[in-house]
Amino acid sequence: MDFEFSDDENAFRQELEAFLDAHASPEVMDRNPEQLSQTVDTLPKRGLMAGLAERGWLGMSWPAEYGGAEKSGIYDFILTETLSRYGAPQPGKGVGIVGKTIIRHGNERLKQYFLPRIIRAEVEFAIGYSEPQAGSDASAMQLKAERDEDRGGWVLNGHKIWTTSAHFADWYWVGARTDPSSKHNGITVFLVPMDHEGLEIHPTWTIGDERTNEVFFSDVFVPDDFVVGEVNQGWKYICEALDLERFAMMPVGPLEKKVEAFCDWVRESERDGAPLRKVPRLRSQVAQAATELEVARMLQRKVIASAVKGGIPTVESSMYKLYMNEAGKRLADSALDAMGPAGQLKPDTEGAPLNGRFERSYRYTVVDTIGGGASEIQKNIIARRGLGLPKNF
Ligand SMILES: Cc1cc2nc3c(=O)[nH]c(=O)nc-3n(C[C@H](O)[C@H](O)[C@H](O)COP(=O)(O)OP(=O)(O)OC[C@H]3O[C@@H](n4cnc5c(N)ncnc54)[C@H](O)[C@@H]3O)c2cc1C
């Protein structure tokens, strides 16, 4: 496997870095990024996305007929990773999940309406799969979609939970049950404007201080044109999109920045007049963190290698997400252990080491191991699809 970028790929990375240096502002870049924190939730962040779009850097791997540059997926990877290292927002959901699924399965109306808007960064999406009784097993979703033949569409009623972005997104990419008699072949994906009459959004705050949402549907009508692909085939599209999400929304950049911060803190700090860098246990923790970061990078490259060859990297994505999220949790654990009681001080508290960065990380990394599919579910995927183990043994 060749890990070096080509001259053209390197030139793109440098051009992108120059653009981000020129637009570095605390309004759009989080100096302490966490895995799931890089959403496009403010106007200045939308502005940055529009700047990327103007330069043709969104959807570079899309077909030319939809505004893409037909470049290899390596360019999307370079974009995502570079943005994440700068703490900039990520274009993942529109370009990576909704756009790619519409290209594969969407009707002409959806292609014409959404693809140009996605590639020009004019539209943000929220993704609605989880429900109170359908989390790890999202295929148990019960949001009801009933046929309205007279109006040529579907009427949606029910309740979603954990919908990140619902409070600022323009469109809702949502799964609903169109056939109660079949679990996996009874789900359809719909696109609904987020300000549609009958949709109610309530905040849910996570332990990591991020907002996600509950969304209630009361008689929300969706015309047939806004059904994604075939009726009752939504679960297939959702599984494909979940594989893309684990990869597209999980850059390694935030972990890299945290490992760097921890190493710098150990290198520069003292306790009782003695430099921490000489303490054997801390040296070993730094070495462990740096090694785990390298393993995460390699697992990520396996995902990229498989995706670039045109595959859907299901098992590779699960291995990467599981390892990277658990490594993030171990790093926060190590850092708080090394920092002693002061490590528990919250961000912006006087005396908090690294301004409380690892106190927040300690809380946030728990969320990472749940969002996008819990660690136990990743293990199940690796066991069954990767190792061929039976469901019950
Ligand atoms: C911050 C955040 C953002 C999110 N954003 C979105 C979003 O935008 N859209 C969306 O649709 N969802 C979103 N989710 C939901 C997320 O996908 C679910 O929380 C996740 O899939 C787990 O589901 P659950 O919370 O219902 O837990 P449960 O499924 O009830 O699981 C509880 C525990 O049991 C374990 N478990 C469950 N089943 C098994 C099994 N078969 N084998 C072994 N262990 C098992 C789980 O690993 C977990 O530890 C988000 C979640 C979080 C925390």
Short mmCIF file of C-alpha atoms and ligand atoms in Angstrom, two decimals:
data_model
loop_
_atom_site.label_atom_id
_atom_site.label_comp_id
_atom_site.label_asym_id
_atom_site.label_seq_id
_atom_site.Cartn_x
_atom_site.Cartn_y
_atom_site.Cartn_z
CA MET A 1 0.00 0.00 0.00
CA ASP A 2 1.39 3.40 -1.00
CA PHE A 3 0.79 5.95 1.78
CA GLU A 4 2.27 8.94 -0.07
CA PHE A 5 0.04 11.52 -1.72
CA SER A 6 0.61 12.26 -5.42
CA ASP A 7 1.94 15.68 -6.50
CA ASP A 8 -1.57 16.77 -7.47
CA GLU A 9 -3.03 15.62 -4.13
CA ASN A 10 -0.28 17.45 -2.25
CA ALA A 11 -0.89 20.59 -4.29
CA PHE A 12 -4.60 20.44 -3.39
CA ARG A 13 -3.77 20.02 0.32
CA GLN A 14 -1.43 23.02 0.23
CA GLU A 15 -3.95 25.19 -1.59
CA LEU A 16 -6.61 24.19 0.93
CA GLU A 17 -4.32 24.92 3.88
CA ALA A 18 -3.54 28.36 2.45
CA PHE A 19 -7.29 29.03 2.13
CA LEU A 20 -7.93 27.90 5.71
CA ASP A 21 -5.00 29.96 7.05
CA ALA A 22 -6.51 32.99 5.32
CA HIS A 23 -9.95 32.27 6.82
CA ALA A 24 -8.83 31.12 10.29
CA SER A 25 -11.23 32.74 12.71
CA PRO A 26 -12.55 31.61 16.10
CA GLU A 27 -16.06 32.12 14.71
CA VAL A 28 -15.67 29.22 12.30
CA MET A 29 -12.86 27.15 13.79
CA ASP A 30 -12.97 25.36 17.11
CA ARG A 31 -9.47 25.33 18.54
CA ASN A 32 -10.35 22.23 20.59
CA PRO A 33 -12.35 20.09 18.19
CA GLU A 34 -14.04 16.88 19.27
CA GLN A 35 -15.24 14.13 16.93
CA LEU A 36 -18.87 15.11 16.44
CA SER A 37 -18.57 18.83 17.21
CA GLN A 38 -17.83 20.11 13.71
CA THR A 39 -21.31 20.94 12.45
CA VAL A 40 -22.23 23.81 10.10
CA ASP A 41 -24.52 25.45 12.65
CA THR A 42 -23.90 29.20 12.19
CA LEU A 43 -23.92 31.68 9.31
CA PRO A 44 -20.13 32.26 9.44
CA LYS A 45 -19.60 28.48 9.19
CA ARG A 46 -21.97 28.37 6.21
CA GLY A 47 -19.86 31.16 4.72
CA LEU A 48 -16.74 29.03 5.01
CA MET A 49 -18.53 26.13 3.33
CA ALA A 50 -19.66 28.44 0.52
CA GLY A 51 -16.01 29.50 0.05
CA LEU A 52 -14.98 25.84 -0.30
CA ALA A 53 -17.82 25.28 -2.74
CA GLU A 54 -16.83 28.28 -4.89
CA ARG A 55 -13.41 26.74 -5.33
CA GLY A 56 -14.96 23.44 -6.42
CA TRP A 57 -13.79 21.57 -3.32
CA LEU A 58 -17.13 20.05 -2.31
CA GLY A 59 -18.13 16.77 -3.95
CA MET A 60 -14.84 16.43 -5.80
CA SER A 61 -15.45 12.69 -6.22
CA TRP A 62 -18.99 13.18 -7.60
CA PRO A 63 -19.69 12.51 -11.29
CA ALA A 64 -19.19 15.55 -13.55
CA GLU A 65 -22.87 15.55 -14.60
CA TYR A 66 -23.78 16.50 -11.01
CA GLY A 67 -21.10 19.17 -10.67
CA GLY A 68 -18.31 16.96 -9.33
CA ALA A 69 -14.75 16.70 -10.59
CA GLU A 70 -14.68 12.86 -10.84
CA LYS A 71 -11.55 12.87 -8.67
CA SER A 72 -10.66 9.93 -6.50
CA GLY A 73 -12.15 9.79 -2.98
CA ILE A 74 -8.67 10.67 -1.69
CA TYR A 75 -9.53 14.34 -2.39
CA ASP A 76 -12.66 14.16 -0.20
CA PHE A 77 -10.50 12.52 2.45
CA ILE A 78 -7.86 15.27 2.23
CA LEU A 79 -10.62 17.89 2.52
CA THR A 80 -12.25 16.26 5.57
CA GLU A 81 -8.99 15.63 7.38
CA THR A 82 -7.54 19.07 6.70
CA LEU A 83 -10.75 20.76 7.86
CA SER A 84 -10.78 18.66 11.01
CA ARG A 85 -7.18 19.57 11.86
CA TYR A 86 -8.14 23.25 11.65
CA GLY A 87 -11.25 22.63 13.78
CA ALA A 88 -13.35 23.80 10.84
CA PRO A 89 -16.89 22.49 10.18
CA GLN A 90 -17.38 19.32 8.12
CA PRO A 91 -19.43 18.98 4.93
CA GLY A 92 -20.14 15.31 5.71
CA LYS A 93 -23.93 14.90 5.77
CA GLY A 94 -24.85 16.71 2.55
CA VAL A 95 -21.97 15.72 0.30
CA GLY A 96 -21.12 12.40 1.90
CA ILE A 97 -24.45 10.86 2.95
CA VAL A 98 -27.47 12.51 1.33
CA GLY A 99 -25.74 13.51 -1.92
CA LYS A 100 -24.08 10.15 -2.52
CA THR A 101 -27.29 8.24 -1.75
CA ILE A 102 -29.34 10.48 -4.07
CA ILE A 103 -26.75 9.95 -6.83
CA ARG A 104 -27.04 6.18 -6.37
CA HIS A 105 -30.79 5.84 -5.79
CA GLY A 106 -32.64 9.16 -6.09
CA ASN A 107 -35.22 10.12 -8.74
CA GLU A 108 -34.55 12.89 -11.30
CA ARG A 109 -36.54 15.44 -9.28
CA LEU A 110 -34.37 14.86 -6.18
CA LYS A 111 -31.19 14.93 -8.24
CA GLN A 112 -32.11 18.21 -9.90
CA TYR A 113 -33.29 19.89 -6.72
CA PHE A 114 -30.73 18.74 -4.16
CA LEU A 115 -27.44 17.95 -5.88
CA PRO A 116 -26.68 21.50 -7.14
CA ARG A 117 -27.68 22.95 -3.77
CA ILE A 118 -25.49 20.47 -1.87
CA ILE A 119 -22.46 21.10 -4.04
CA ARG A 120 -22.94 24.90 -3.68
CA ALA A 121 -23.22 24.48 0.14
CA GLU A 122 -26.70 26.03 0.17
CA VAL A 123 -28.43 23.34 2.16
CA GLU A 124 -27.88 21.62 5.53
CA PHE A 125 -29.42 18.29 6.56
CA ALA A 126 -30.47 16.53 9.73
CA ILE A 127 -30.60 12.73 9.76
CA GLY A 128 -33.48 10.97 11.55
CA TYR A 129 -33.23 7.25 12.19
CA SER A 130 -33.24 6.83 16.01
CA GLU A 131 -36.44 6.57 18.01
CA PRO A 132 -37.20 5.79 21.66
CA GLN A 133 -37.52 2.06 20.86
CA ALA A 134 -35.07 2.01 17.94
CA GLY A 135 -31.50 3.07 18.60
CA SER A 136 -28.85 0.41 18.07
CA ASP A 137 -31.43 -1.49 16.08
CA ALA A 138 -32.63 1.42 13.95
CA SER A 139 -34.48 -1.04 11.69
CA ALA A 140 -37.08 -1.30 14.49
CA MET A 141 -38.18 2.28 13.72
CA GLN A 142 -41.92 2.89 14.01
CA LEU A 143 -42.46 6.45 12.75
CA LYS A 144 -45.62 5.80 10.78
CA ALA A 145 -45.93 6.73 7.08
CA GLU A 146 -49.44 6.15 5.70
CA ARG A 147 -50.36 6.34 2.04
CA ASP A 148 -52.53 9.27 0.91
CA GLU A 149 -53.49 8.27 -2.61
CA ASP A 150 -55.61 11.38 -3.26
CA ARG A 151 -52.78 13.78 -2.62
CA GLY A 152 -50.08 11.50 -4.10
CA GLY A 153 -47.86 11.11 -1.09
CA TRP A 154 -47.45 9.97 2.52
CA VAL A 155 -48.57 11.24 5.93
CA LEU A 156 -45.98 10.89 8.70
CA ASN A 157 -46.78 10.63 12.42
CA GLY A 158 -44.51 9.72 15.33
CA HIS A 159 -41.39 10.65 17.23
CA LYS A 160 -37.63 10.71 16.53
CA ILE A 161 -34.88 11.23 19.12
CA TRP A 162 -31.20 12.23 18.96
CA THR A 163 -31.58 14.19 15.71
CA THR A 164 -28.41 16.29 15.64
CA SER A 165 -28.66 19.48 13.54
CA ALA A 166 -32.50 19.54 13.52
CA HIS A 167 -32.47 23.02 15.10
CA PHE A 168 -30.53 24.63 12.22
CA ALA A 169 -30.86 22.25 9.24
CA ASP A 170 -33.00 23.03 6.18
CA TRP A 171 -34.04 19.47 5.32
CA TYR A 172 -34.75 16.30 7.26
CA TRP A 173 -33.54 12.98 5.83
CA VAL A 174 -35.84 10.67 7.73
CA GLY A 175 -36.69 6.98 7.81
CA ALA A 176 -40.30 5.88 8.38
CA ARG A 177 -42.27 2.65 8.40
CA THR A 178 -44.31 2.18 5.24
CA ASP A 179 -44.95 -1.56 5.70
CA PRO A 180 -45.47 -2.82 9.27
CA SER A 181 -45.45 -6.45 8.11
CA SER A 182 -41.76 -6.44 7.15
CA LYS A 183 -39.00 -5.18 9.44
CA HIS A 184 -36.19 -4.63 6.94
CA ASN A 185 -38.27 -4.29 3.78
CA GLY A 186 -40.83 -1.97 5.32
CA ILE A 187 -38.86 1.27 5.73
CA THR A 188 -38.79 4.23 3.34
CA VAL A 189 -36.53 7.30 3.39
CA PHE A 190 -38.19 10.70 2.94
CA LEU A 191 -36.92 14.26 2.58
CA VAL A 192 -38.93 16.81 4.57
CA PRO A 193 -38.32 20.57 4.95
CA MET A 194 -37.30 21.17 8.54
CA ASP A 195 -39.80 24.05 8.88
CA HIS A 196 -42.71 21.90 7.68
CA GLU A 197 -46.02 22.41 9.46
CA GLY A 198 -46.55 19.60 11.98
CA LEU A 199 -42.85 19.19 12.90
CA GLU A 200 -41.89 20.14 16.45
CA ILE A 201 -38.27 20.23 17.64
CA HIS A 202 -37.15 20.01 21.27
CA PRO A 203 -33.54 20.21 22.49
CA THR A 204 -31.66 17.39 24.23
CA TRP A 205 -28.30 18.34 25.74
CA THR A 206 -25.61 15.67 25.92
CA ILE A 207 -22.99 15.08 28.61
CA GLY A 208 -20.48 16.60 26.13
CA ASP A 209 -22.41 19.95 26.04
CA GLU A 210 -23.62 19.36 22.47
CA ARG A 211 -27.21 19.90 21.44
CA THR A 212 -29.16 17.15 19.75
CA ASN A 213 -32.97 17.01 19.41
CA GLU A 214 -36.28 15.22 19.71
CA VAL A 215 -38.54 15.70 16.70
CA PHE A 216 -42.31 15.13 16.80
CA PHE A 217 -44.37 14.56 13.62
CA SER A 218 -48.10 15.38 13.49
CA ASP A 219 -49.69 14.66 10.09
CA VAL A 220 -46.66 15.76 8.07
CA PHE A 221 -47.47 15.30 4.37
CA VAL A 222 -44.61 14.32 2.03
CA PRO A 223 -45.29 14.21 -1.76
CA ASP A 224 -44.08 11.18 -3.74
CA ASP A 225 -41.35 13.27 -5.36
CA PHE A 226 -39.60 13.45 -2.00
CA VAL A 227 -39.39 9.70 -1.46
CA VAL A 228 -35.75 8.57 -1.77
CA GLY A 229 -35.38 5.60 -4.12
CA GLU A 230 -37.94 2.82 -3.87
CA VAL A 231 -40.68 2.57 -1.28
CA ASN A 232 -39.82 -0.08 1.39
CA GLN A 233 -36.16 -0.23 0.32
CA GLY A 234 -35.01 2.51 2.72
CA TRP A 235 -33.19 0.20 5.10
CA LYS A 236 -30.76 -0.77 2.33
CA TYR A 237 -30.00 2.91 1.65
CA ILE A 238 -29.69 3.69 5.37
CA CYS A 239 -27.12 0.91 5.84
CA GLU A 240 -25.06 2.21 2.92
CA ALA A 241 -25.31 5.76 4.29
CA LEU A 242 -24.33 4.60 7.81
CA ASP A 243 -21.15 3.10 6.39
CA LEU A 244 -20.43 6.42 4.69
CA GLU A 245 -21.25 8.33 7.89
CA ARG A 246 -18.84 6.38 10.07
CA PHE A 247 -16.12 7.23 7.60
CA ALA A 248 -17.13 10.75 6.47
CA MET A 249 -18.00 12.09 9.90
CA MET A 250 -15.14 10.59 11.85
CA PRO A 251 -11.90 12.27 10.81
CA VAL A 252 -8.81 11.46 12.81
CA GLY A 253 -7.84 15.17 13.12
CA PRO A 254 -9.49 15.81 16.52
CA LEU A 255 -7.63 12.84 18.04
CA GLU A 256 -4.37 14.07 16.51
CA LYS A 257 -4.85 17.53 18.03
CA LYS A 258 -5.59 16.07 21.45
CA VAL A 259 -2.55 13.77 21.40
CA GLU A 260 -0.40 16.79 20.44
CA ALA A 261 -1.91 18.86 23.26
CA PHE A 262 -1.32 16.10 25.81
CA CYS A 263 2.30 15.58 24.66
CA ASP A 264 2.97 19.34 24.79
CA TRP A 265 1.46 19.59 28.25
CA VAL A 266 3.63 16.73 29.58
CA ARG A 267 6.71 18.22 27.86
CA GLU A 268 6.20 21.67 29.34
CA SER A 269 4.68 21.10 32.80
CA GLU A 270 6.26 20.59 36.21
CA ARG A 271 5.01 19.15 39.46
CA ASP A 272 6.75 20.03 42.76
CA GLY A 273 9.58 21.60 40.75
CA ALA A 274 10.28 18.43 38.71
CA PRO A 275 9.53 18.23 34.96
CA LEU A 276 6.70 15.85 34.15
CA ARG A 277 8.52 14.65 31.04
CA LYS A 278 10.90 12.72 33.30
CA VAL A 279 8.16 10.75 35.08
CA PRO A 280 8.29 7.18 33.66
CA ARG A 281 4.53 6.58 33.94
CA LEU A 282 3.76 9.78 31.99
CA ARG A 283 6.35 8.94 29.35
CA SER A 284 4.65 5.62 28.92
CA GLN A 285 1.19 7.28 28.67
CA VAL A 286 2.49 9.64 25.97
CA ALA A 287 4.00 6.72 24.04
CA GLN A 288 0.73 4.80 24.34
CA ALA A 289 -1.31 7.78 23.05
CA ALA A 290 1.05 8.37 20.11
CA THR A 291 1.00 4.65 19.20
CA GLU A 292 -2.80 4.45 19.35
CA LEU A 293 -3.06 7.54 17.15
CA GLU A 294 -0.87 5.83 14.57
CA VAL A 295 -3.01 2.67 14.69
CA ALA A 296 -6.15 4.80 14.21
CA ARG A 297 -4.54 6.49 11.18
CA MET A 298 -3.71 3.11 9.63
CA LEU A 299 -7.23 1.78 10.20
CA GLN A 300 -8.58 4.94 8.59
CA ARG A 301 -6.34 4.35 5.54
CA LYS A 302 -7.88 0.87 5.20
CA VAL A 303 -11.31 2.49 5.01
CA ILE A 304 -10.11 4.99 2.41
CA ALA A 305 -8.37 2.29 0.36
CA SER A 306 -11.56 0.24 0.24
CA ALA A 307 -13.80 3.27 -0.52
CA VAL A 308 -11.51 4.55 -3.27
CA LYS A 309 -11.73 1.15 -5.00
CA GLY A 310 -15.51 1.68 -5.13
CA GLY A 311 -16.43 -0.61 -2.22
CA ILE A 312 -18.68 0.10 0.76
CA PRO A 313 -16.20 -0.35 3.61
CA THR A 314 -18.58 -1.73 6.25
CA VAL A 315 -16.20 -3.79 8.37
CA GLU A 316 -13.26 -1.41 7.88
CA SER A 317 -15.42 1.55 8.99
CA SER A 318 -16.52 -0.30 12.11
CA MET A 319 -12.93 -1.26 12.99
CA TYR A 320 -11.82 2.34 12.54
CA LYS A 321 -14.73 3.93 14.45
CA LEU A 322 -14.45 1.47 17.32
CA TYR A 323 -10.71 1.85 17.70
CA MET A 324 -10.57 5.60 17.24
CA ASN A 325 -13.42 6.37 19.63
CA GLU A 326 -12.11 4.01 22.30
CA ALA A 327 -8.57 5.46 21.85
CA GLY A 328 -10.07 8.95 22.37
CA LYS A 329 -11.68 7.77 25.60
CA ARG A 330 -8.43 6.16 26.80
CA LEU A 331 -6.52 9.37 26.02
CA ALA A 332 -8.96 11.54 28.02
CA ASP A 333 -8.69 9.04 30.85
CA SER A 334 -4.87 9.16 30.79
CA ALA A 335 -4.83 12.95 30.64
CA LEU A 336 -7.17 13.37 33.60
CA ASP A 337 -5.18 10.79 35.53
CA ALA A 338 -1.93 12.65 34.78
CA MET A 339 -3.39 16.08 35.62
CA GLY A 340 -4.65 15.04 39.05
CA PRO A 341 -7.54 16.90 40.75
CA ALA A 342 -6.98 20.07 38.65
CA GLY A 343 -7.84 18.04 35.53
CA GLN A 344 -11.46 18.03 36.69
CA LEU A 345 -11.75 21.83 36.40
CA LYS A 346 -14.11 22.86 33.63
CA PRO A 347 -13.08 24.92 30.57
CA ASP A 348 -12.47 28.62 31.32
CA THR A 349 -11.90 27.93 35.04
CA GLU A 350 -8.80 29.48 36.57
CA GLY A 351 -6.05 26.88 37.08
CA ALA A 352 -7.59 24.32 34.71
CA PRO A 353 -4.75 22.55 32.82
CA LEU A 354 -5.01 23.25 29.08
CA ASN A 355 -8.02 25.43 29.93
CA GLY A 356 -10.09 22.36 30.84
CA ARG A 357 -9.72 20.74 27.45
CA PHE A 358 -9.49 17.20 28.80
CA GLU A 359 -12.27 17.68 31.35
CA ARG A 360 -14.55 18.35 28.35
CA SER A 361 -12.93 15.58 26.33
CA TYR A 362 -13.52 13.12 29.18
CA ARG A 363 -17.26 13.83 28.91
CA TYR A 364 -17.37 14.20 25.13
CA THR A 365 -15.57 10.99 24.24
CA VAL A 366 -18.34 8.99 25.92
CA VAL A 367 -20.72 10.52 23.37
CA ASP A 368 -18.38 9.55 20.51
CA THR A 369 -18.72 5.90 21.48
CA ILE A 370 -22.53 6.12 21.05
CA GLY A 371 -23.27 8.53 18.15
CA GLY A 372 -23.17 6.90 14.69
CA GLY A 373 -23.58 3.46 16.31
CA ALA A 374 -22.35 2.33 19.74
CA SER A 375 -19.03 0.54 20.20
CA GLU A 376 -20.79 -2.76 21.02
CA ILE A 377 -22.61 -2.58 17.68
CA GLN A 378 -19.30 -2.02 15.84
CA LYS A 379 -17.99 -5.16 17.58
CA ASN A 380 -21.05 -7.10 16.41
CA ILE A 381 -20.45 -5.95 12.80
CA ILE A 382 -16.77 -6.95 12.94
CA ALA A 383 -17.64 -10.32 14.50
CA ARG A 384 -20.41 -11.22 12.07
CA ARG A 385 -19.51 -9.57 8.79
CA GLY A 386 -15.74 -9.47 9.24
CA LEU A 387 -15.03 -12.75 11.03
CA GLY A 388 -18.12 -14.67 9.90
CA LEU A 389 -19.14 -15.56 13.46
CA PRO A 390 -22.75 -16.64 14.05
CA LYS A 391 -25.28 -14.26 15.66
CA ASN A 392 -25.71 -16.40 18.77
CA PHE A 393 -22.86 -18.57 19.96
C1 LIG B 1 -24.55 12.93 20.38
C2 LIG B 1 -25.41 12.00 19.61
C3 LIG B 1 -25.83 12.36 18.35
C4 LIG B 1 -26.66 11.53 17.63
N1 LIG B 1 -27.12 11.94 16.42
C5 LIG B 1 -28.04 11.20 15.77
C6 LIG B 1 -28.65 11.67 14.58
O1 LIG B 1 -28.35 12.78 14.09
N2 LIG B 1 -29.60 10.92 14.00
C7 LIG B 1 -30.00 9.71 14.50
O2 LIG B 1 -30.86 9.06 13.92
N3 LIG B 1 -29.43 9.21 15.64
C8 LIG B 1 -28.47 9.94 16.27
N4 LIG B 1 -27.92 9.47 17.45
C9 LIG B 1 -28.41 8.22 18.00
C10 LIG B 1 -27.39 7.10 18.05
O3 LIG B 1 -27.24 6.54 16.79
C11 LIG B 1 -27.92 6.10 19.09
O4 LIG B 1 -27.87 6.73 20.36
C12 LIG B 1 -27.13 4.84 19.12
O5 LIG B 1 -27.32 4.12 17.94
C13 LIG B 1 -27.50 3.98 20.33
O6 LIG B 1 -28.86 3.82 20.44
P1 LIG B 1 -29.61 4.06 21.84
O7 LIG B 1 -29.15 5.38 22.37
O8 LIG B 1 -31.07 3.86 21.63
O9 LIG B 1 -29.05 2.93 22.79
P2 LIG B 1 -29.55 1.42 22.89
O10 LIG B 1 -29.71 0.86 21.51
O11 LIG B 1 -30.70 1.34 23.80
O12 LIG B 1 -28.28 0.73 23.54
C14 LIG B 1 -28.00 0.81 24.92
C15 LIG B 1 -26.74 0.01 25.18
O13 LIG B 1 -26.93 -1.36 24.84
C16 LIG B 1 -25.94 -1.78 23.89
N5 LIG B 1 -26.54 -2.66 22.90
C17 LIG B 1 -27.70 -2.46 22.23
N6 LIG B 1 -27.91 -3.48 21.37
C18 LIG B 1 -26.86 -4.34 21.50
C19 LIG B 1 -26.52 -5.58 20.88
N7 LIG B 1 -27.27 -6.12 19.92
N8 LIG B 1 -25.36 -6.18 21.25
C20 LIG B 1 -24.56 -5.62 22.22
N9 LIG B 1 -24.85 -4.45 22.85
C21 LIG B 1 -25.98 -3.83 22.49
C22 LIG B 1 -25.47 -0.51 23.22
O14 LIG B 1 -24.18 -0.63 22.71
C23 LIG B 1 -25.53 0.48 24.36
O15 LIG B 1 -24.36 0.39 25.15
C24 LIG B 1 -27.07 10.27 18.18
C25 LIG B 1 -26.62 9.91 19.45
C26 LIG B 1 -25.82 10.74 20.17
C27 LIG B 1 -25.39 10.33 21.54
#
